[in-house]
XYZ file of C-alpha atoms in Angstrom:
310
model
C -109.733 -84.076 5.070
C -106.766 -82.845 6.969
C -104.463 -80.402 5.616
C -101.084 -82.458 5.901
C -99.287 -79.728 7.428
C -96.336 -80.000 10.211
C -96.340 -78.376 13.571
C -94.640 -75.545 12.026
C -96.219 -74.891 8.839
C -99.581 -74.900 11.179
C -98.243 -72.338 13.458
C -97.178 -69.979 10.430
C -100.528 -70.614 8.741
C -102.414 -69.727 12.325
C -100.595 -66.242 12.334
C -101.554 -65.603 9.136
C -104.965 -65.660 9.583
C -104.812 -64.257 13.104
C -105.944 -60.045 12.957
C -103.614 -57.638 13.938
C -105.380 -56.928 17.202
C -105.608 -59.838 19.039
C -108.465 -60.677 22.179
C -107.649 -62.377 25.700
C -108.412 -65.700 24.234
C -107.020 -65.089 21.021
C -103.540 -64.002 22.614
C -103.676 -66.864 24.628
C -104.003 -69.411 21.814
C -101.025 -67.545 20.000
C -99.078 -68.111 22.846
C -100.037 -71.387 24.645
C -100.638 -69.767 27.406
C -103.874 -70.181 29.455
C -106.783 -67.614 29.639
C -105.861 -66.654 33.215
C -101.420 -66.788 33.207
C -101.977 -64.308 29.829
C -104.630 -62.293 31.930
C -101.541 -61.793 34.821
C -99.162 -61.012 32.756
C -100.998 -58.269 31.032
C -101.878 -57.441 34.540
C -98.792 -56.831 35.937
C -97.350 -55.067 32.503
C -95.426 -57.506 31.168
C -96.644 -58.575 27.563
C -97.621 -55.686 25.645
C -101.327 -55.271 25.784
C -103.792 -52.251 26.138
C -107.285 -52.296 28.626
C -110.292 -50.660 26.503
C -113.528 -50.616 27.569
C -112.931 -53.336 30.027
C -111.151 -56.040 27.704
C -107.728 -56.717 27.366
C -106.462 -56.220 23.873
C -102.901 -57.011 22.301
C -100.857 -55.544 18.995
C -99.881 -59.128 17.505
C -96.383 -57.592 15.975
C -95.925 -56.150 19.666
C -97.023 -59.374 20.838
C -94.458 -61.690 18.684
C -91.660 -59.136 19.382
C -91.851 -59.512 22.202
C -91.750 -63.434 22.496
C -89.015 -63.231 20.373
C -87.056 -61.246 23.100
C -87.933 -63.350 25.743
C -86.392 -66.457 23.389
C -82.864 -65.218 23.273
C -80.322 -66.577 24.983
C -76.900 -66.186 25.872
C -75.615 -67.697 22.308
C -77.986 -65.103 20.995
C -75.805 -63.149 18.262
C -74.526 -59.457 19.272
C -77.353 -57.211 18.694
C -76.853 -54.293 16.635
C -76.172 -50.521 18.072
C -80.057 -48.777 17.812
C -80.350 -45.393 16.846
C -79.390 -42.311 19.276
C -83.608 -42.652 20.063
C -85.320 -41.644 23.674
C -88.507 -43.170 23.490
C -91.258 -43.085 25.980
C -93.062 -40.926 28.235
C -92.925 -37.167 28.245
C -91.602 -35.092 30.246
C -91.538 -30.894 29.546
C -87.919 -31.240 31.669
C -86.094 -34.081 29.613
C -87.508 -32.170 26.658
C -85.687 -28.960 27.487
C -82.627 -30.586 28.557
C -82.150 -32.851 25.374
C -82.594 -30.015 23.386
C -80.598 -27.273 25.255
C -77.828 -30.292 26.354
C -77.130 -31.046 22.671
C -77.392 -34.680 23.322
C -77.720 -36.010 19.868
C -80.705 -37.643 20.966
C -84.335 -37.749 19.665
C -87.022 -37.763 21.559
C -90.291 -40.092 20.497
C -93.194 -39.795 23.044
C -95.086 -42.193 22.902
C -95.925 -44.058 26.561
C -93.739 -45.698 29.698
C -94.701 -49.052 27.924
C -94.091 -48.019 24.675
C -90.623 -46.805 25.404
C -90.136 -50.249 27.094
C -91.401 -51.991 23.673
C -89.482 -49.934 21.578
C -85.888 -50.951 23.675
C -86.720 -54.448 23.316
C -86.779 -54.622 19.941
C -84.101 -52.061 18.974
C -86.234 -49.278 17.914
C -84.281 -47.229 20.294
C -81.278 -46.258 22.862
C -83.047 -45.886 25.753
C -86.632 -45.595 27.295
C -88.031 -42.999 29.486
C -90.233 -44.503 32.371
C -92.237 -44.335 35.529
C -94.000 -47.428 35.916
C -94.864 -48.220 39.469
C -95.388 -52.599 39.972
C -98.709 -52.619 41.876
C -97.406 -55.754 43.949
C -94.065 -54.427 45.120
C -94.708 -50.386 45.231
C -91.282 -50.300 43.185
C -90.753 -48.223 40.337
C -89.524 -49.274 36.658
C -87.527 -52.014 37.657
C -90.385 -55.206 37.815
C -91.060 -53.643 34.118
C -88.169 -54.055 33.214
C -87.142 -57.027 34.045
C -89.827 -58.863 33.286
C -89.185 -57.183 29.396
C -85.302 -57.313 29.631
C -84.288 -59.784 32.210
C -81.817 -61.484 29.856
C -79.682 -58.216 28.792
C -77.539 -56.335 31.130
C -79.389 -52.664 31.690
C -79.483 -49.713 33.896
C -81.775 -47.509 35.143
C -80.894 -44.039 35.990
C -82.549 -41.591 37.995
C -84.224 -38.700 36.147
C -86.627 -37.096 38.569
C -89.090 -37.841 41.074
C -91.717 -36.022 39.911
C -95.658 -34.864 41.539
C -98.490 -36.990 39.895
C -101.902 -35.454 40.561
C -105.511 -33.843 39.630
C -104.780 -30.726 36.814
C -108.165 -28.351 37.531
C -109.319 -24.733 36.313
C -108.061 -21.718 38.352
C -109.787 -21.807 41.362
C -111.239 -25.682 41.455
C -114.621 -23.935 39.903
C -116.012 -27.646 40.532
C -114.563 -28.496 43.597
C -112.915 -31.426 42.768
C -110.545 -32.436 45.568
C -109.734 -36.501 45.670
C -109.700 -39.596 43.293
C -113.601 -40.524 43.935
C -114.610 -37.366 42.732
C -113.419 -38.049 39.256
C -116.678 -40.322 38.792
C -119.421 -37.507 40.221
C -122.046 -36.895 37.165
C -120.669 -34.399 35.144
C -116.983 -34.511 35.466
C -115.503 -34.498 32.508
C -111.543 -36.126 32.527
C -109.124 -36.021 30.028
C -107.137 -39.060 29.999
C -103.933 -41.021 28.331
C -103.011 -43.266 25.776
C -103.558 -47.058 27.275
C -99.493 -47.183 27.058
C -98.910 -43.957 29.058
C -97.395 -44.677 32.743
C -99.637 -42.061 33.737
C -102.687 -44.097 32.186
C -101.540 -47.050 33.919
C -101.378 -44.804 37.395
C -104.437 -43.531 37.020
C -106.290 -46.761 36.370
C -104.216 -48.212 39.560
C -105.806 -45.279 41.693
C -109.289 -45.654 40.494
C -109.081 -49.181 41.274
C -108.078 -48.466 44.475
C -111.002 -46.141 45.336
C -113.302 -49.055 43.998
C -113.991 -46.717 40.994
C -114.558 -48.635 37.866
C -113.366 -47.046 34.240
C -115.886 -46.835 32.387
C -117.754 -45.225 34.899
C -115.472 -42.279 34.264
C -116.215 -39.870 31.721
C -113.336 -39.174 29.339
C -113.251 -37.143 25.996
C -113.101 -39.284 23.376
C -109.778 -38.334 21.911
C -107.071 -38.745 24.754
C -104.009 -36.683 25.739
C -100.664 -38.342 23.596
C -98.211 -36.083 25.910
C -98.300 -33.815 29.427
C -98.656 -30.812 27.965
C -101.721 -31.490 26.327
C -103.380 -32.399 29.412
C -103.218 -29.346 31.010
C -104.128 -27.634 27.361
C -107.605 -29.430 27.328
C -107.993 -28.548 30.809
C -107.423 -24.967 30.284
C -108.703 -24.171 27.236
C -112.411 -25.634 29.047
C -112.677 -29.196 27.213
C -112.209 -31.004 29.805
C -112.734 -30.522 33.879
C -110.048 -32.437 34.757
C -106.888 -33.747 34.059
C -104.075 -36.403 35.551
C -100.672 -34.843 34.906
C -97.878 -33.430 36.546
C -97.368 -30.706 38.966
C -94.894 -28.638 36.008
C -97.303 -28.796 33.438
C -100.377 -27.291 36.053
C -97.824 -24.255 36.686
C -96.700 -23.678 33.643
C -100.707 -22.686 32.883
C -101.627 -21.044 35.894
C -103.497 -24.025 36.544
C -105.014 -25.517 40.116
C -102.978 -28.898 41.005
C -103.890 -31.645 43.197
C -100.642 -33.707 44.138
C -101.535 -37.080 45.105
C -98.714 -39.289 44.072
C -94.794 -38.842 43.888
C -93.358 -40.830 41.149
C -89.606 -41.743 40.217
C -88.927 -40.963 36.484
C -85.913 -43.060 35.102
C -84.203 -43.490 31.877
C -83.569 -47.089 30.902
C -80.826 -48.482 28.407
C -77.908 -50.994 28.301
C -75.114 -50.288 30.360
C -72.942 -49.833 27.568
C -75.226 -46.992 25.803
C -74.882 -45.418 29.273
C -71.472 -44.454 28.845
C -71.809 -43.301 24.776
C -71.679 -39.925 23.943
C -75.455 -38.851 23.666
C -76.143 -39.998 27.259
C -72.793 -39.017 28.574
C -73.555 -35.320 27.462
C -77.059 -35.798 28.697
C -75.694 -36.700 32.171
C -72.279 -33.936 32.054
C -75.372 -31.128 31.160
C -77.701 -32.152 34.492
C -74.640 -31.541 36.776
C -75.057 -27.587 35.997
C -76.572 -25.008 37.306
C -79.093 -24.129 34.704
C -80.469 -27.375 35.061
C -81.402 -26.854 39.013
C -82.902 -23.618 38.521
C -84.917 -24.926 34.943
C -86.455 -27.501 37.489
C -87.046 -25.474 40.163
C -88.248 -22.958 37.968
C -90.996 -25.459 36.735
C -91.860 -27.029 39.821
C -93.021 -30.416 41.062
C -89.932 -31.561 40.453
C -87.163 -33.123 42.918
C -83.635 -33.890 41.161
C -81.522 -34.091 44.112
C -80.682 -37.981 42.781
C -80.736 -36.256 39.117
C -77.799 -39.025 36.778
C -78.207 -41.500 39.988
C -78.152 -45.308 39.464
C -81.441 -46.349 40.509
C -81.553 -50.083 39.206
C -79.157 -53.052 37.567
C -80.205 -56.060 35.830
């Protein structure tokens, strides 16, 4: 016997039995989507979704957020201001600078594609990013436009920064190149699925031919920079895939094998409040220079830059 219900009252009864943590086909369904236009998209980084242990998972609230954001329109009604929040990837040099700037802003690490999530939905100002598209070479923009096509944003140049292989002093294991990373034995501590440097990493191994799960990573992964180069240091892990700064900063051996553009993302109108307008006033001194140079791996000669408009 059929259950009388509309269109509607079937879709609402659907999600409600659907689990939090949805599979490729399960996704698919939710969306009317085939198996194989949901499989691109997640891809290419442009539905929020997370590769573990070879399958493609999605967060259904993520999921219907950000369908929702992809429905509005022009007629859509004026969003409201989100809170002074930089979310996103981490970086020890926006960290300093927030802090010693004054900004007004908070920070909340959390991933490139996180960040990116958490501006669509108005969880926060602005996003911090460095998400290459593996199609087009380019960075942050393909992301997010394919996320924010429909609202007028800016991207602004933060850094480029030096992506490569964190190692003990003195490369005790000789490790020395991508392919080496899946040797018996090697031991790599990794990011959260959402990190830009996860998504990097995963790009490179696939590159090399390198499958991941045939590379051994601690269990727990790294949820910032700095604790890369900890793990790596304090001996639980062989090696790490982090930036240049964070290698120095330990004393640490550092393989550079990619140069990446960092950019903060927001709405052109957040660009010129207060927060970021401090933010930007506070990179245009000295102290900021020397903090970077100071660091290393860094390169901020296009430092408050536009890099991007949508």
């Amino acid at each position: 016997m059929g259950l009388g219900l509309d269109e509607g009252a079937a879709d609402a009864v659907l999600c409600h039995q659907m689990p939090d943590i949805l599979t490729l086909r399960e996704a698919a369904e939710f969306l009317r989507l085939s198996e194989r236009s949901l499989y691109d998209l997640a891809r290419s980084h442009r539905v929020p979704a997370a590769q573990l242990g070879g399958k493609w998972l999605f967060p259904r609230a993520q999921l219907e957020r950000w369908l929702t954001t992809q429905a509005d329109g022009p007629e859509t009604e004026p969003r409201l201001d989100p809170p002074p929040i930089l979310a996103g990837s981490h970086d020890p040099l926006l960290d300093w600078a927030v802090r010693q700037s004054g900004c007004g802003l908070a920070l909340r690490a959390g991933g490139s594609l996180d960040g990116l999530s958490a501006l669509a939905t108005g969880e926060a100002m602005a996003a911090a990013m460095h998400l290459r598209d593996p199609d087009t070479g380019a960075f942050n923009e393909p992301a997010a436009r394919d996320t924010l096509a429909r609202r007028p944003m800016v991207g602004i140049v933060w850094a480029w920064r030096s992506q490569g292989l964190i190692l003990p002093a003195g490369n005790p294991r000789g490790v020395q190149a991508i392919p080496d990373l899946a040797r018996p034995g090697i031991s790599i501590v990794g990011r959260q699925p959402r990190a830009g440097s996860h998504v990097l990493l995963v790009h490179l191994l696939g590159e090399a031919g390198i499958r991941l799960d045939a590379v051994r990573f601690l269990t727990e992964p790294a949820l910032a920079e700095d604790e890369v180069a900890a793990a790596v240091q304090e001996g639980r892990a062989d090696v790490g895939f982090g930036i240049g700064a964070e290698a120095a900063a330990r004393g640490l051996c550092f393989v550079p094998l990619f140069r990446e553009r960092f950019d903060l993302v927001m709405e052109r109108r957040h660009y010129f409040g207060a927060q970021v307008q401090r933010l930007m006033r506070f990179v245009r001194q000295p102290d900021f220079v020397t903090r970077a140079r100071r660091l290393g791996g860094y390169d901020v000669e296009e430092t408050g830059d536009v890099s991007f408009c949508l």
